Short mmCIF file of C-alpha atoms and ligand atoms in Angstrom, two decimals:
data_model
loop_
_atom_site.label_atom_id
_atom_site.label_comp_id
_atom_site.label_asym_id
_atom_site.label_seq_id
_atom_site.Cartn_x
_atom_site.Cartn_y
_atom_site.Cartn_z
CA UNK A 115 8.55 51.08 -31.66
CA UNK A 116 8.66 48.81 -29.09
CA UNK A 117 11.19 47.94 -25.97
CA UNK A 118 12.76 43.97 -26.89
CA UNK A 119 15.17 42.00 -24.30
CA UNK A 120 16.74 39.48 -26.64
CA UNK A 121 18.74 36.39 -24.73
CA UNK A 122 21.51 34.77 -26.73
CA UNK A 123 22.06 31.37 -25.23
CA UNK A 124 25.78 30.10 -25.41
CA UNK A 125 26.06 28.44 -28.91
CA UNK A 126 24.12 31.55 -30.10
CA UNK A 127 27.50 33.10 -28.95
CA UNK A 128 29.92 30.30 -29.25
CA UNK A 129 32.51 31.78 -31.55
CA UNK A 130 33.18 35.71 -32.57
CA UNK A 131 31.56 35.05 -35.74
CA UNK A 132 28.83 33.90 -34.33
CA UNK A 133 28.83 37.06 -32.00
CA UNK A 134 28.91 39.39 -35.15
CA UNK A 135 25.95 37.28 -36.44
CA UNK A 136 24.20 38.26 -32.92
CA UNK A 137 25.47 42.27 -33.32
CA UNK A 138 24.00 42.06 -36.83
CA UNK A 139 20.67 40.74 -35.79
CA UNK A 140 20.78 43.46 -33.19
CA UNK A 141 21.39 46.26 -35.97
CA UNK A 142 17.92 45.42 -38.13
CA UNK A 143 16.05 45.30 -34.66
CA UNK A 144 17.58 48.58 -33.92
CA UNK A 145 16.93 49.32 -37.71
CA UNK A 146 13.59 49.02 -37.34
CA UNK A 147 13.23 51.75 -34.39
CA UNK A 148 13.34 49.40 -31.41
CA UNK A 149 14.63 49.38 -28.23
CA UNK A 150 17.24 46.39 -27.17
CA UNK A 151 18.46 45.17 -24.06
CA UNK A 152 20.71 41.93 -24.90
CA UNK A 153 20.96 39.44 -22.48
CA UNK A 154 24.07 36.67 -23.72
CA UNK A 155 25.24 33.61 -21.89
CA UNK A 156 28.90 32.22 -22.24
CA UNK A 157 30.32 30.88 -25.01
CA UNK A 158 29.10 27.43 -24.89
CA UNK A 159 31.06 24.84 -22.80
CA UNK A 160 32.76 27.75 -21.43
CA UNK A 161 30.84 27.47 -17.92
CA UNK A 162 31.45 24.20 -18.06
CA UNK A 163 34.80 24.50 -18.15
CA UNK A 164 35.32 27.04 -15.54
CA UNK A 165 33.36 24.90 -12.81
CA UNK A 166 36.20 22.39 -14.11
CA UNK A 167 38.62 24.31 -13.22
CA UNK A 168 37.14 25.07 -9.33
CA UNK A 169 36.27 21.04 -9.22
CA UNK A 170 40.39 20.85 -10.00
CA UNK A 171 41.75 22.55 -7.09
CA UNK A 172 38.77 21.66 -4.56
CA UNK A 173 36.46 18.69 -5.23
CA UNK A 174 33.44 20.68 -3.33
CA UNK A 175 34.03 24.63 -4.07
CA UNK A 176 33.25 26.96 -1.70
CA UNK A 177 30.03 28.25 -3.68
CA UNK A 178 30.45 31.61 -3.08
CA UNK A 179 34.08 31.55 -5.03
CA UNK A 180 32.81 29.21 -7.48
CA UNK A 181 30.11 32.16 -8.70
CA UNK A 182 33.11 34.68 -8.53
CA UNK A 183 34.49 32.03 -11.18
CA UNK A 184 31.49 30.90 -12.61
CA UNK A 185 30.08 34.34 -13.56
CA UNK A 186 32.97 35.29 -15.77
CA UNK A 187 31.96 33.62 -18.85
CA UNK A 188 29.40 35.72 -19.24
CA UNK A 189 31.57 38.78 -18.64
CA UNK A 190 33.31 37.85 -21.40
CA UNK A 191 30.13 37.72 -23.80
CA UNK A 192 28.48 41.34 -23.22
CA UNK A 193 32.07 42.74 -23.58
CA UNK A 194 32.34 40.34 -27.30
CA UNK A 195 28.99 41.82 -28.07
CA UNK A 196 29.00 45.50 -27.50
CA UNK A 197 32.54 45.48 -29.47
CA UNK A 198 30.49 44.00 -32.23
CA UNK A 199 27.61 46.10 -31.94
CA UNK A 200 30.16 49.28 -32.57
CA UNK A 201 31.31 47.47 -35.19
CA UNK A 202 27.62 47.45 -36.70
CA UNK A 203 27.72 51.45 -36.22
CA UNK A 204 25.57 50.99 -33.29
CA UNK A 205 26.22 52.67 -29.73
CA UNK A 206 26.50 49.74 -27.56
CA UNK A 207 27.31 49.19 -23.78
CA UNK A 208 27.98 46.33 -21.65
CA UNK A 209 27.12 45.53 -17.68
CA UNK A 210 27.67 42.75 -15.42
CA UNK A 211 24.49 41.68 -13.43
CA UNK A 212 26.25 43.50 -10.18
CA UNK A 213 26.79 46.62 -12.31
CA UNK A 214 23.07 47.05 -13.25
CA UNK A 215 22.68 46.11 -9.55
CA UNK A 216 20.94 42.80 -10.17
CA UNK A 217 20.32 42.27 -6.63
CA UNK A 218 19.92 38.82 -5.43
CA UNK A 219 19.57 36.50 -2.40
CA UNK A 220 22.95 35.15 -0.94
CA UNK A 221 22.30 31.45 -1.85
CA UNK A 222 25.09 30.70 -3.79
CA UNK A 223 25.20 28.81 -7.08
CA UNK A 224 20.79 28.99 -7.32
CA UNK A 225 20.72 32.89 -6.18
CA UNK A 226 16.82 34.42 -6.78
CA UNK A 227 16.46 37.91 -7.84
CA UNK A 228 15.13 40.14 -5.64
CA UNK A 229 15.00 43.53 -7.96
CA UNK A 230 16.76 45.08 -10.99
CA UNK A 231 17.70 49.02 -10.69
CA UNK A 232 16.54 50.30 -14.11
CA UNK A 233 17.71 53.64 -13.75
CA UNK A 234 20.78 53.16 -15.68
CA UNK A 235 19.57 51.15 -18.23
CA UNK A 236 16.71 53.56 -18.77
CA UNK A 237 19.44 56.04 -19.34
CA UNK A 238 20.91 54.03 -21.79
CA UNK A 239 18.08 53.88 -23.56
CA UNK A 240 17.10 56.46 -24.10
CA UNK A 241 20.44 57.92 -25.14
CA UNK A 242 20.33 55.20 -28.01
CA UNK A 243 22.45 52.25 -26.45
CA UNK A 244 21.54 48.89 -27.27
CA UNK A 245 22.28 47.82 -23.44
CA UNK A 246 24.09 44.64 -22.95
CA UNK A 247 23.73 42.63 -19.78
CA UNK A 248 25.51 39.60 -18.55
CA UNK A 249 23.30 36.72 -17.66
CA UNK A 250 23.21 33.63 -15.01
CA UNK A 251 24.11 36.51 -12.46
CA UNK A 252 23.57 39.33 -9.93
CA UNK A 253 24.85 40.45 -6.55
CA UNK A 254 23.62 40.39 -3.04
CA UNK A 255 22.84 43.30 -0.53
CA UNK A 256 27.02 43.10 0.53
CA UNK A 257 27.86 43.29 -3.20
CA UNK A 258 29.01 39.16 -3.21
CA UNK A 259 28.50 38.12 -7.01
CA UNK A 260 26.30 35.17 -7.62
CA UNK A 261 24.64 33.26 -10.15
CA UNK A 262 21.26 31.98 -10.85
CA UNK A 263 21.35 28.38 -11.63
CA UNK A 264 22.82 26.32 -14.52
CA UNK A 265 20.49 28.26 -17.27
CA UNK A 266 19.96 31.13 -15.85
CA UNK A 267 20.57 33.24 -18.55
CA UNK A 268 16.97 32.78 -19.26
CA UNK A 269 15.71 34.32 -15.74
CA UNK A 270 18.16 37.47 -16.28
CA UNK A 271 16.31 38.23 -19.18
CA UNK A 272 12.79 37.72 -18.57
CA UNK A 273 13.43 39.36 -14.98
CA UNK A 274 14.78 42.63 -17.13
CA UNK A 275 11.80 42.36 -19.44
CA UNK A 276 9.87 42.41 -15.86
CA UNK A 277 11.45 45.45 -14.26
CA UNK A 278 11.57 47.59 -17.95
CA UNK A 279 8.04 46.12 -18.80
CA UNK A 280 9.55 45.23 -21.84
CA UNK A 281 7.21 44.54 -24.96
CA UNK A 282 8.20 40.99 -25.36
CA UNK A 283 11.18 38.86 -23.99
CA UNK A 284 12.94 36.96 -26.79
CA UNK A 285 14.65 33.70 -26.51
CA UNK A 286 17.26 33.09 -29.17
CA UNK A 287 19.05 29.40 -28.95
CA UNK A 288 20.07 26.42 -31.00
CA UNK A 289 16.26 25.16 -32.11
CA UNK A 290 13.81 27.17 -33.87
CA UNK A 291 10.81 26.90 -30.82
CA UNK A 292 9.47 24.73 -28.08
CA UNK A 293 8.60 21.18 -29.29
CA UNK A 294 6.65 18.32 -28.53
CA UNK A 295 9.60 16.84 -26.93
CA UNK A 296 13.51 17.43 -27.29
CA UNK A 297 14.16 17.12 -31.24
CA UNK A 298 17.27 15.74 -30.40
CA UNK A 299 15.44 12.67 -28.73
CA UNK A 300 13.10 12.22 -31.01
CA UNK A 301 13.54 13.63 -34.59
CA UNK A 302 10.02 13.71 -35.59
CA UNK A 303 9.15 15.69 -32.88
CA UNK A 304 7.29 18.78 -33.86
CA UNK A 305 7.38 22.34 -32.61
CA UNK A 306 4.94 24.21 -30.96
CA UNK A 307 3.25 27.48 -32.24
CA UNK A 308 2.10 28.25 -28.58
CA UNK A 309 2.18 26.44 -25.39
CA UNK A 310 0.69 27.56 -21.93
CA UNK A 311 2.53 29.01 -19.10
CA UNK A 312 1.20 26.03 -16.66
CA UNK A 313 2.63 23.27 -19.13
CA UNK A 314 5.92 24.76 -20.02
CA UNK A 315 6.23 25.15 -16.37
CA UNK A 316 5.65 21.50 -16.35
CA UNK A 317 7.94 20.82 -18.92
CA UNK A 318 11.01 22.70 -17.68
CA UNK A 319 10.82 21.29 -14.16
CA UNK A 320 10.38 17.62 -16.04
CA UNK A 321 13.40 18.35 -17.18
CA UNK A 322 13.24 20.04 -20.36
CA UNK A 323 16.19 22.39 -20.64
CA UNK A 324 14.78 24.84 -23.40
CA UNK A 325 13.74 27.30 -20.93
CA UNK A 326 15.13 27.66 -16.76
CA UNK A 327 12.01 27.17 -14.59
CA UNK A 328 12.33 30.16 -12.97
CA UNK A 329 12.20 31.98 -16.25
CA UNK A 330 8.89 30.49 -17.10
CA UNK A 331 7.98 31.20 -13.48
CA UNK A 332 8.98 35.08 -13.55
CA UNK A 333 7.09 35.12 -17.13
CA UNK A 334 3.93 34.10 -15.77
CA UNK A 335 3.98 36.31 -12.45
CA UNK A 336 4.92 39.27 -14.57
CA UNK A 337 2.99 38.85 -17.69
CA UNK A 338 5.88 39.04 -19.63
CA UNK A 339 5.01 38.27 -23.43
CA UNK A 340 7.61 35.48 -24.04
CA UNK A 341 9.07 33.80 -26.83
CA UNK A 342 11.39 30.60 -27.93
CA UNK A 343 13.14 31.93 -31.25
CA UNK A 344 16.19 29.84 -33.08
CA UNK A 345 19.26 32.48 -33.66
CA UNK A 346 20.31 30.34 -36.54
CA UNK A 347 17.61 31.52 -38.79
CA UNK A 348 15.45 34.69 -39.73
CA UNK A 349 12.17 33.32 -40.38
CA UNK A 350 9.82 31.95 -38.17
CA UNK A 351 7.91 32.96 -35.22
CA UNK A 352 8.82 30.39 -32.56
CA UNK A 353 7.23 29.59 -29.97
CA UNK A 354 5.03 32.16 -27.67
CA UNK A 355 4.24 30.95 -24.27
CA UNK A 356 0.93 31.92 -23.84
CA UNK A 357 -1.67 32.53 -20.63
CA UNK A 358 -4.61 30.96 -22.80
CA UNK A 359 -5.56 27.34 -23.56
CA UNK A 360 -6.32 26.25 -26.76
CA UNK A 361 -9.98 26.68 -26.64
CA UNK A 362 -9.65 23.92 -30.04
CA UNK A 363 -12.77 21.36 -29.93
CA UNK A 364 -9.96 18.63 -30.53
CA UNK A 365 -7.40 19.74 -27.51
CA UNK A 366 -4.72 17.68 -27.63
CA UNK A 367 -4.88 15.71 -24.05
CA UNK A 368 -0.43 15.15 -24.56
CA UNK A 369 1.25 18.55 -25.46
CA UNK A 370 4.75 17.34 -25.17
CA UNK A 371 7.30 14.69 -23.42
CA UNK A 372 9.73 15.65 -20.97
CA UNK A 373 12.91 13.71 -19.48
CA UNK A 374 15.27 14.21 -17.06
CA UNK A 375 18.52 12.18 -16.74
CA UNK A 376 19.90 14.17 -13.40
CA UNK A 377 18.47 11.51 -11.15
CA UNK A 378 19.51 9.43 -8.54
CA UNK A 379 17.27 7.57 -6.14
CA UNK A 380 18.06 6.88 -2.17
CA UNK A 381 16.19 4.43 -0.65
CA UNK A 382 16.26 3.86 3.65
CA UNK A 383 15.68 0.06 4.61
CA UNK A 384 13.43 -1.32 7.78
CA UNK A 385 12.88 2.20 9.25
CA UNK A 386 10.54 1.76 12.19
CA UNK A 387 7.08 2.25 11.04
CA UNK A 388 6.58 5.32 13.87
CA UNK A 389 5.00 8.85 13.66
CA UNK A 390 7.72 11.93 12.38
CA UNK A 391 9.80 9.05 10.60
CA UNK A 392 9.58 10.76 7.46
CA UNK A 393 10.77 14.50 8.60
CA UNK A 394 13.10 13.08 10.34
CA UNK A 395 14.56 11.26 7.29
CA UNK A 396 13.97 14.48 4.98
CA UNK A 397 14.48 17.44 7.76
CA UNK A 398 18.25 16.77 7.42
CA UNK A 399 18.61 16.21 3.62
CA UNK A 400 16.36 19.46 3.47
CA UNK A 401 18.74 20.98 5.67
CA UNK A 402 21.59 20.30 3.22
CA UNK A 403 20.19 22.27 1.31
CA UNK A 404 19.16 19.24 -1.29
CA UNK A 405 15.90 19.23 -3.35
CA UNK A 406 14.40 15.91 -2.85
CA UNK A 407 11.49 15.11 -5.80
CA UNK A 408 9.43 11.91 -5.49
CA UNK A 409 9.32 10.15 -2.59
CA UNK A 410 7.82 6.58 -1.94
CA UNK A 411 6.98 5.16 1.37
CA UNK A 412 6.06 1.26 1.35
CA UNK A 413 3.12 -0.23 3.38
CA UNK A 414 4.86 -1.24 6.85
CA UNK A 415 5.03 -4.79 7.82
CA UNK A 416 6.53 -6.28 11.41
CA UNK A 417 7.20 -2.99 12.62
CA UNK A 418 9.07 -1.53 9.60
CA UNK A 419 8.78 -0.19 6.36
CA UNK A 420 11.41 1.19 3.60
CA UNK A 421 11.39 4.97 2.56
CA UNK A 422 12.86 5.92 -1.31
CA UNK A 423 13.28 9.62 -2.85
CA UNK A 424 14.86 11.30 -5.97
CA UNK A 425 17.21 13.62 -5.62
CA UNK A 426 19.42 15.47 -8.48
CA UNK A 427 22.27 13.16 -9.37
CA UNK A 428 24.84 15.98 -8.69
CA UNK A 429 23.52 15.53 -4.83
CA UNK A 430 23.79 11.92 -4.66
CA UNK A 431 27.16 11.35 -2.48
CA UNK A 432 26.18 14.75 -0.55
CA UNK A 433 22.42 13.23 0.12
CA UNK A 434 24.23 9.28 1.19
CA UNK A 435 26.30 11.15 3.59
CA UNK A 436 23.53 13.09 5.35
CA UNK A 437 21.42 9.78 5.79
CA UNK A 438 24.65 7.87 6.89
CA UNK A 439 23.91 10.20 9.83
CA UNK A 440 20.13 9.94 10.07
CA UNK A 441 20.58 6.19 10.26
CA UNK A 442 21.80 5.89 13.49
CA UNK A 443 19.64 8.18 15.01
CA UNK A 444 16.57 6.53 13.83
CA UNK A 445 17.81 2.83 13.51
CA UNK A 446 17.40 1.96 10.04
CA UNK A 447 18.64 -1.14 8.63
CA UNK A 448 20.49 0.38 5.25
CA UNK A 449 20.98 2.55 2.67
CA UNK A 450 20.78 1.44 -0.49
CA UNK A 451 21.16 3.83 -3.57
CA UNK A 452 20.39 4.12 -7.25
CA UNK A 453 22.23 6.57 -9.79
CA UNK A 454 21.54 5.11 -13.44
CA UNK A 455 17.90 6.38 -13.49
CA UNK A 456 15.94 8.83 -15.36
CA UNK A 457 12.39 10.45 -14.79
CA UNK A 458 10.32 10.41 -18.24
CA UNK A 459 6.98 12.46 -18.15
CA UNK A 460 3.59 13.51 -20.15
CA UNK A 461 2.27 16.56 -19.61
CA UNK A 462 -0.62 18.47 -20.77
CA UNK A 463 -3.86 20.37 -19.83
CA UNK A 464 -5.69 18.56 -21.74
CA UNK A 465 -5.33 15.34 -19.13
CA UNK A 466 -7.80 17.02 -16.85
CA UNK A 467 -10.75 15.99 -18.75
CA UNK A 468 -9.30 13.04 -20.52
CA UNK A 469 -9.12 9.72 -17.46
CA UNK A 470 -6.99 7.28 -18.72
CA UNK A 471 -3.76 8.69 -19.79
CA UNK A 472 -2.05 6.90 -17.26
CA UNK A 473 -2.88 3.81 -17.80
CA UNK A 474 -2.43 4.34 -21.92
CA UNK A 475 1.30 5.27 -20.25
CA UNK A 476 1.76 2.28 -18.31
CA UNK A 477 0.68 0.12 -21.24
CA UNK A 478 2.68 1.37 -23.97
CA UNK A 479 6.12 1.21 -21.45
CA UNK A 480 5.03 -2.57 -20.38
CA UNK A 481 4.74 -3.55 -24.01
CA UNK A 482 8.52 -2.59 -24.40
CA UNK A 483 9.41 -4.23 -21.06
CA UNK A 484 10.27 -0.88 -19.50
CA UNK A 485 10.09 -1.63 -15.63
CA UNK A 486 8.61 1.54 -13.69
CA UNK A 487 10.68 1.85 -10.56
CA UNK A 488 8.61 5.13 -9.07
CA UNK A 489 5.18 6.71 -10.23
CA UNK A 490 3.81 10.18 -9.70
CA UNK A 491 0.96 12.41 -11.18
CA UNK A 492 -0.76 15.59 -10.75
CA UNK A 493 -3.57 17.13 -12.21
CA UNK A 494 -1.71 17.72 -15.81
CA UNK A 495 1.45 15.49 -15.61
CA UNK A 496 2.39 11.83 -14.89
CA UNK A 497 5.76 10.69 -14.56
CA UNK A 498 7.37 7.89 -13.64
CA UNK A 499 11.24 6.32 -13.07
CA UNK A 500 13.14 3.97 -14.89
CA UNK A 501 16.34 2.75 -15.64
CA UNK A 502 18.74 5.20 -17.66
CA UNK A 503 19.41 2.69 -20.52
CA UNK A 504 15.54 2.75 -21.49
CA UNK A 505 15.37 6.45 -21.90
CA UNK A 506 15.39 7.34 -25.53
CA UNK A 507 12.85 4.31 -25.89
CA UNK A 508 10.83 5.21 -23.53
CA UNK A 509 10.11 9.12 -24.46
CA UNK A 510 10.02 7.79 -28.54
CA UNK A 511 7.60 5.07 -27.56
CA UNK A 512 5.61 7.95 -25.62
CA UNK A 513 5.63 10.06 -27.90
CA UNK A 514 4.28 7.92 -30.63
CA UNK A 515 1.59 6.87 -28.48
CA UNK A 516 -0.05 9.79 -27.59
CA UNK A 517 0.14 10.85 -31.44
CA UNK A 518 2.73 14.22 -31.13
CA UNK A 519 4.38 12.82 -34.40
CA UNK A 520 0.74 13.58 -36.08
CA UNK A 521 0.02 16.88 -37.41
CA UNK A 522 -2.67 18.81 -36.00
P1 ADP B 612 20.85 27.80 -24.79
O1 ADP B 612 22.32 27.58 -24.69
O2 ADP B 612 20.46 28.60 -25.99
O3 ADP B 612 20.26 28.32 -23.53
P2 ADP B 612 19.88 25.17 -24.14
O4 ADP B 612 20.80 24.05 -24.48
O5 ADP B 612 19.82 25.61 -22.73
O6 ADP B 612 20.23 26.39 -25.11
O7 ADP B 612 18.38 24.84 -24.62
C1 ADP B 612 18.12 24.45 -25.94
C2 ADP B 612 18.10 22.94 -26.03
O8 ADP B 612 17.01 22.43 -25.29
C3 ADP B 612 17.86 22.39 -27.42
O9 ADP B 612 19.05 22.31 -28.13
C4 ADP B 612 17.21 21.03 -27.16
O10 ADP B 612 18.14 19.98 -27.28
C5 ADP B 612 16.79 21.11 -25.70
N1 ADP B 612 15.38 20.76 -25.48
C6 ADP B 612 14.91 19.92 -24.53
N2 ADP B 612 13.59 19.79 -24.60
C7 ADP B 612 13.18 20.57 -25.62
C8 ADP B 612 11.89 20.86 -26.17
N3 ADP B 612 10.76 20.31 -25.69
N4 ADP B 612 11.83 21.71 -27.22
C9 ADP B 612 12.96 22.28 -27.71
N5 ADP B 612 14.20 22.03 -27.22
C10 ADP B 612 14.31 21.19 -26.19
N1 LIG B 613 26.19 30.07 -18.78
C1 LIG B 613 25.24 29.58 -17.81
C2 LIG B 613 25.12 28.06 -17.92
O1 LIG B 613 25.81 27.45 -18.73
C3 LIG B 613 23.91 30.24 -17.90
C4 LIG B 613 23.13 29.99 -19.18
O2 LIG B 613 23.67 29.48 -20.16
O3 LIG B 613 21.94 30.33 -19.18
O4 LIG B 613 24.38 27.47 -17.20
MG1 MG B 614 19.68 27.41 -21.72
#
């Protein structure tokens, strides 16, 4: 017998029959002597369409009401469930995240949790509840609902697996497992019987939305066992992230692709070529709370130089408006902007003993007359930015080249 959180992701619950499917998957766990905590999102689009709603009456929400809104689609979800548990014949109760007392920071929109209160669900338990808890949310120290982060669902449940120390954390969604890059992208894409914690880190800040970075993050502080499942069908064992690398003599040096098309890029003409030019560019769009990714600072020349950084595209106007401002100050020439690009990366462990992947990269892009507009690597990734239109050619090109179509 062991003690399973299970996350539904929203087309997992996107209609009540597909929320009796989930209730009857729930009943042969339970069948089988376990313990479940279930962890849904919304219905799908339905978050969506509530931030639509906000974005309707005020064109920049006041984040703390937008959460109030926001967090409601997953309200609706535990409720859907734990009918259909009892509908099973299983004892079945629903929380929020504030109920539980998912306690949070107060930031609004990309909260972090801070600690889950178990007591209750321990209760639960052991009473014989299957425990239902809303995702994508928690509440602060003055009881202010927020949410996690578009995905967050993921985080509530691997941060409950944490605080229960929870056998293994299950991720049920719309693909069967992680693969070498999104199968939607790139049909022959293959999946993954494991993949390490340090690339799916990788991958999920690259972009790919299987897993919410933080999840992966939490995972791998807590040791939580965890595990990519599709909720579509009953076979298969997904995808485990695992702490281990394949110790295989033939380690592939590529595990998978990622891509991200939330991009934008800013880019500050003839800045004076002076000490503290760049914090004093950044400090402010920091400030603004905006997460700035690669950043590019030409060689000076006659006194001046330019300055270019990604930001998420959903910052863009927010990020022109703060260095509208810094111009002045610092006597910059212009802004000039960018916001149909996309950020297409490799990753894998196996890069670290392998020199050359880069260039292999640059190569195969060239050859399809894919111009790279920024470059960045680290020890087990390589990325670079290009225009939006060459996306899908770019990661299918990249993917053929470093052989993921190939069977191991
Ligand atoms: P959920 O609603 O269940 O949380 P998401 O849409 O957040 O589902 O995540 C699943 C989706 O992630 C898949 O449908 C797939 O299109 C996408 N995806 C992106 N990259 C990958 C990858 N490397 N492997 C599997 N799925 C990926
Ligand atoms: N419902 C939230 C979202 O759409 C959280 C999640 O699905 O994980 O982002
Ligand atoms: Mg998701």
């Amino acid at each position: 017998m062991a003690l399973i959180v299970q996350k539904f992701g929203g087309t997992s619950v996107g209609s009540t029959e597909r929320i009796k499917n989930v209730a009857k998957r729930v009943a042969r766990w339970r069948a089988q002597g376990h313990d479940i905590i279930v962890v849904p999102s919304a219905m799908s689009g339905e978050t969506n369409r509530l931030i639509g709603l906000a974005r309707e009456i005020a064109a920049e929400p006041d984040l703390r009401e937008l959460d109030v809104i926001a967090s409601t689609g997953e309200q609706v979800t535990i409720g859907l469930l734990a009918l259909a548990m009892h509908a099973e014949g299983l004892k079945a109760k629903s929380y929020t995240g504030a109920q539980v007392r998912v306690l949070t920071d107060s930031t609004f929109s990309k909260a972090r949790i801070l600690q889950i209160d178990d007591a209750r669900i321990r209760a639960d338990l052991e009473q014989g509840f299957v425990v239902v808890v809303a995702g994508f949310q928690g509440a602060d120290a003055d009881g202010n609902i927020t949410t996690l982060g578009r995905g967050g669902s993921d985080t509530s449940a691997v941060a409950l697996a944490a605080a229960l120390g929870a056998d293994e954390c299950q991720i049920y969604t719309d693909v069967d497992g992680v693969y070498t890059t999104d199968p939607r992208v790139v049909p022959e894409a293959r999946k993954l019987d494991t993949i390490t914690f340090e690339e799916m880190l990788e991958m999920a800040s690259l972009g790919s939305k299987v897993l919410q970075i933080r999840s992966v993050e939490f995972a791998g502080k807590y040791k939580v066992k965890l595990r990519v499942l599709s909720s579509f069908e009953d076979e298969g064992e997904g995808t485990l992230i695992t702490v281990e690398e394949d110790k295989r003599m033939e380690q592939p040096i590529i595990s998978g692709i990622a891509f991200s098309r939330d991009e934008a890029k800013l880019t500050v003409l003839g800045v004076p070529d002076r000490p503290g030019i760049a914090y004093q560019i950044l400090g402010p769009v920091a400030d603004a709370n905006i997460d700035i990714d690669m950043i590019i600072q030409n060689v000076g020349r006659d006194g001046t130089t330019d300055f270019s950084f990604t930001v998420n595209r959903a910052d863009y106007n927010k990020t022109l408006g703060v260095l509208e401002t810094v111009k002045g100050h610092i006597g910059a020439r212009e802004i000039v902007g960018d916001k149909h690009i996309c950020k297409v990366s490799a990753v894998g462990v196996g890069m670290r003993s392998h020199p050359g992947v880069a260039s292999s990269m640059f190569r195969a892009l060239a050859e399809e007359g894919i111009n790279l507009k920024m470059i960045s690597t680290s020890e087990i990734k390589i990325s670079v930015v290009i225009d939006e239109k060459y996306l899908e050619l770019a990661v299918r090109t990249l993917h053929k080249t470093f052989d993921l179509d190939k069977a191991e």
